[in-house]
Amino acid sequence: MLLAFIYSIVLIKTSLLGLGVVSIVLSVAFIVALRLNLPALPVNAKSKFIKSFKFVLFAHLLGYLLLVSKLLLIDGWQDVPMFIASHLIMHHIWSGLIAAILTLTTILKYQTFIAKPKTAKST
């Protein structure tokens, strides 16, 4: 179980650093590793981690799709500075949003699978 959380932490860090291609490659590798049952996990935990890693994969791919679509809308050299500035802003917001969502889902998984809530004693 610890290895799956380490996978999530690595993806959070690469997303925060803005390493989109690295995050895509790592999320594919982590999905394959979980499918090969490298960290032995219960079925429900494995499916939740795979779902999170697929989110990272598709969110980064969507970010690159947005970049290419913005690139195709450039009319001339006068649009290049605005393209660069808007891409930097979009890139920081998008990467931070991906990392924030993955952080929250990882914390929820930790509370669900590791930090089991204590049941109240009935008197």
Short mmCIF file of C-alpha atoms in Angstrom, two decimals:
data_model
loop_
_atom_site.label_atom_id
_atom_site.label_comp_id
_atom_site.label_asym_id
_atom_site.label_seq_id
_atom_site.Cartn_x
_atom_site.Cartn_y
_atom_site.Cartn_z
CA MET A 1 0.00 0.00 0.00
CA LEU A 2 2.88 2.35 0.79
CA LEU A 3 4.26 2.03 -2.74
CA ALA A 4 0.97 3.19 -4.26
CA PHE A 5 1.06 6.29 -2.04
CA ILE A 6 4.65 6.92 -3.14
CA TYR A 7 3.44 6.72 -6.76
CA SER A 8 0.86 9.41 -5.97
CA ILE A 9 3.43 11.61 -4.24
CA VAL A 10 5.77 11.36 -7.23
CA LEU A 11 2.96 12.38 -9.59
CA ILE A 12 2.01 15.28 -7.33
CA LYS A 13 5.61 16.51 -7.35
CA THR A 14 6.08 16.18 -11.12
CA SER A 15 2.79 17.99 -11.70
CA LEU A 16 3.78 20.81 -9.36
CA LEU A 17 7.10 21.13 -11.16
CA GLY A 18 5.25 21.44 -14.45
CA LEU A 19 6.80 18.32 -15.95
CA GLY A 20 3.84 17.28 -18.08
CA VAL A 21 5.56 14.71 -20.28
CA VAL A 22 7.24 13.12 -17.26
CA SER A 23 3.87 12.99 -15.47
CA ILE A 24 2.26 11.33 -18.50
CA VAL A 25 5.00 8.70 -18.76
CA LEU A 26 4.99 8.04 -15.02
CA SER A 27 1.21 7.76 -14.79
CA VAL A 28 1.20 5.20 -17.61
CA ALA A 29 4.01 3.30 -15.88
CA PHE A 30 2.19 3.38 -12.54
CA ILE A 31 -1.07 2.19 -14.12
CA VAL A 32 0.79 -0.71 -15.75
CA ALA A 33 2.53 -1.50 -12.45
CA LEU A 34 -0.78 -1.60 -10.60
CA ARG A 35 -2.34 -3.78 -13.30
CA LEU A 36 0.61 -6.17 -12.94
CA ASN A 37 -0.09 -6.15 -9.19
CA LEU A 38 3.41 -4.95 -8.27
CA PRO A 39 2.24 -3.50 -4.99
CA ALA A 40 -0.26 -6.07 -3.76
CA LEU A 41 -3.39 -4.05 -3.05
CA PRO A 42 -7.01 -4.86 -2.34
CA VAL A 43 -9.20 -4.57 -5.43
CA ASN A 44 -11.02 -1.42 -4.29
CA ALA A 45 -7.76 0.35 -3.40
CA LYS A 46 -6.19 -0.62 -6.71
CA SER A 47 -9.17 0.68 -8.68
CA LYS A 48 -9.12 4.01 -6.81
CA PHE A 49 -5.38 4.50 -7.42
CA ILE A 50 -5.76 3.59 -11.10
CA LYS A 51 -8.62 6.09 -11.37
CA SER A 52 -6.42 8.84 -9.89
CA PHE A 53 -3.52 8.01 -12.19
CA LYS A 54 -5.84 8.02 -15.22
CA PHE A 55 -7.05 11.46 -14.14
CA VAL A 56 -3.45 12.72 -14.12
CA LEU A 57 -2.80 11.15 -17.52
CA PHE A 58 -5.86 12.58 -19.23
CA ALA A 59 -5.60 15.99 -17.54
CA HIS A 60 -2.02 16.44 -18.77
CA LEU A 61 -2.99 15.22 -22.24
CA LEU A 62 -5.84 17.73 -22.26
CA GLY A 63 -3.37 20.45 -21.28
CA TYR A 64 -1.18 19.60 -24.26
CA LEU A 65 -4.25 19.50 -26.52
CA LEU A 66 -5.13 23.02 -25.36
CA LEU A 67 -1.55 24.13 -26.05
CA VAL A 68 -1.62 22.74 -29.60
CA SER A 69 -5.02 24.31 -30.26
CA LYS A 70 -3.72 27.69 -29.07
CA LEU A 71 -0.65 27.22 -31.25
CA LEU A 72 -2.80 26.63 -34.32
CA LEU A 73 -4.67 29.88 -33.69
CA ILE A 74 -1.55 32.04 -34.08
CA ASP A 75 -1.98 34.33 -37.09
CA GLY A 76 1.47 35.88 -37.22
CA TRP A 77 4.59 36.82 -35.31
CA GLN A 78 2.73 39.55 -33.45
CA ASP A 79 0.74 36.84 -31.61
CA VAL A 80 3.78 34.92 -30.32
CA PRO A 81 4.46 37.01 -27.17
CA MET A 82 0.82 36.76 -26.12
CA PHE A 83 0.88 33.01 -26.81
CA ILE A 84 3.93 32.56 -24.58
CA ALA A 85 2.50 34.71 -21.77
CA SER A 86 -0.91 33.04 -21.84
CA HIS A 87 0.66 29.59 -22.03
CA LEU A 88 2.78 30.26 -18.94
CA ILE A 89 -0.26 31.41 -16.98
CA MET A 90 -2.41 28.51 -18.20
CA HIS A 91 0.43 26.05 -17.55
CA HIS A 92 0.88 27.13 -13.93
CA ILE A 93 -2.84 27.09 -13.18
CA TRP A 94 -3.41 23.74 -14.92
CA SER A 95 -0.43 22.00 -13.28
CA GLY A 96 -1.35 23.35 -9.86
CA LEU A 97 -4.96 22.25 -10.27
CA ILE A 98 -3.92 18.72 -11.26
CA ALA A 99 -1.57 18.49 -8.28
CA ALA A 100 -4.20 19.87 -5.89
CA ILE A 101 -6.87 17.40 -7.01
CA LEU A 102 -4.42 14.50 -6.81
CA THR A 103 -3.32 15.64 -3.34
CA LEU A 104 -6.90 15.75 -2.06
CA THR A 105 -7.77 12.35 -3.51
CA THR A 106 -4.59 10.85 -2.05
CA ILE A 107 -5.43 12.23 1.40
CA LEU A 108 -8.93 10.78 1.11
CA LYS A 109 -7.47 7.41 0.13
CA TYR A 110 -5.12 7.57 3.10
CA GLN A 111 -8.01 8.26 5.46
CA THR A 112 -10.04 5.45 3.91
CA PHE A 113 -7.40 2.72 3.76
CA ILE A 114 -4.77 3.57 6.40
CA ALA A 115 -6.18 5.82 9.11
CA LYS A 116 -9.28 3.84 9.90
CA PRO A 117 -11.82 5.82 11.90
CA LYS A 118 -12.41 4.69 15.44
CA THR A 119 -15.89 3.51 16.18
CA ALA A 120 -17.70 5.14 19.06
CA LYS A 121 -18.42 2.88 21.99
CA SER A 122 -22.06 2.53 22.82
CA THR A 123 -22.93 2.67 26.50
#
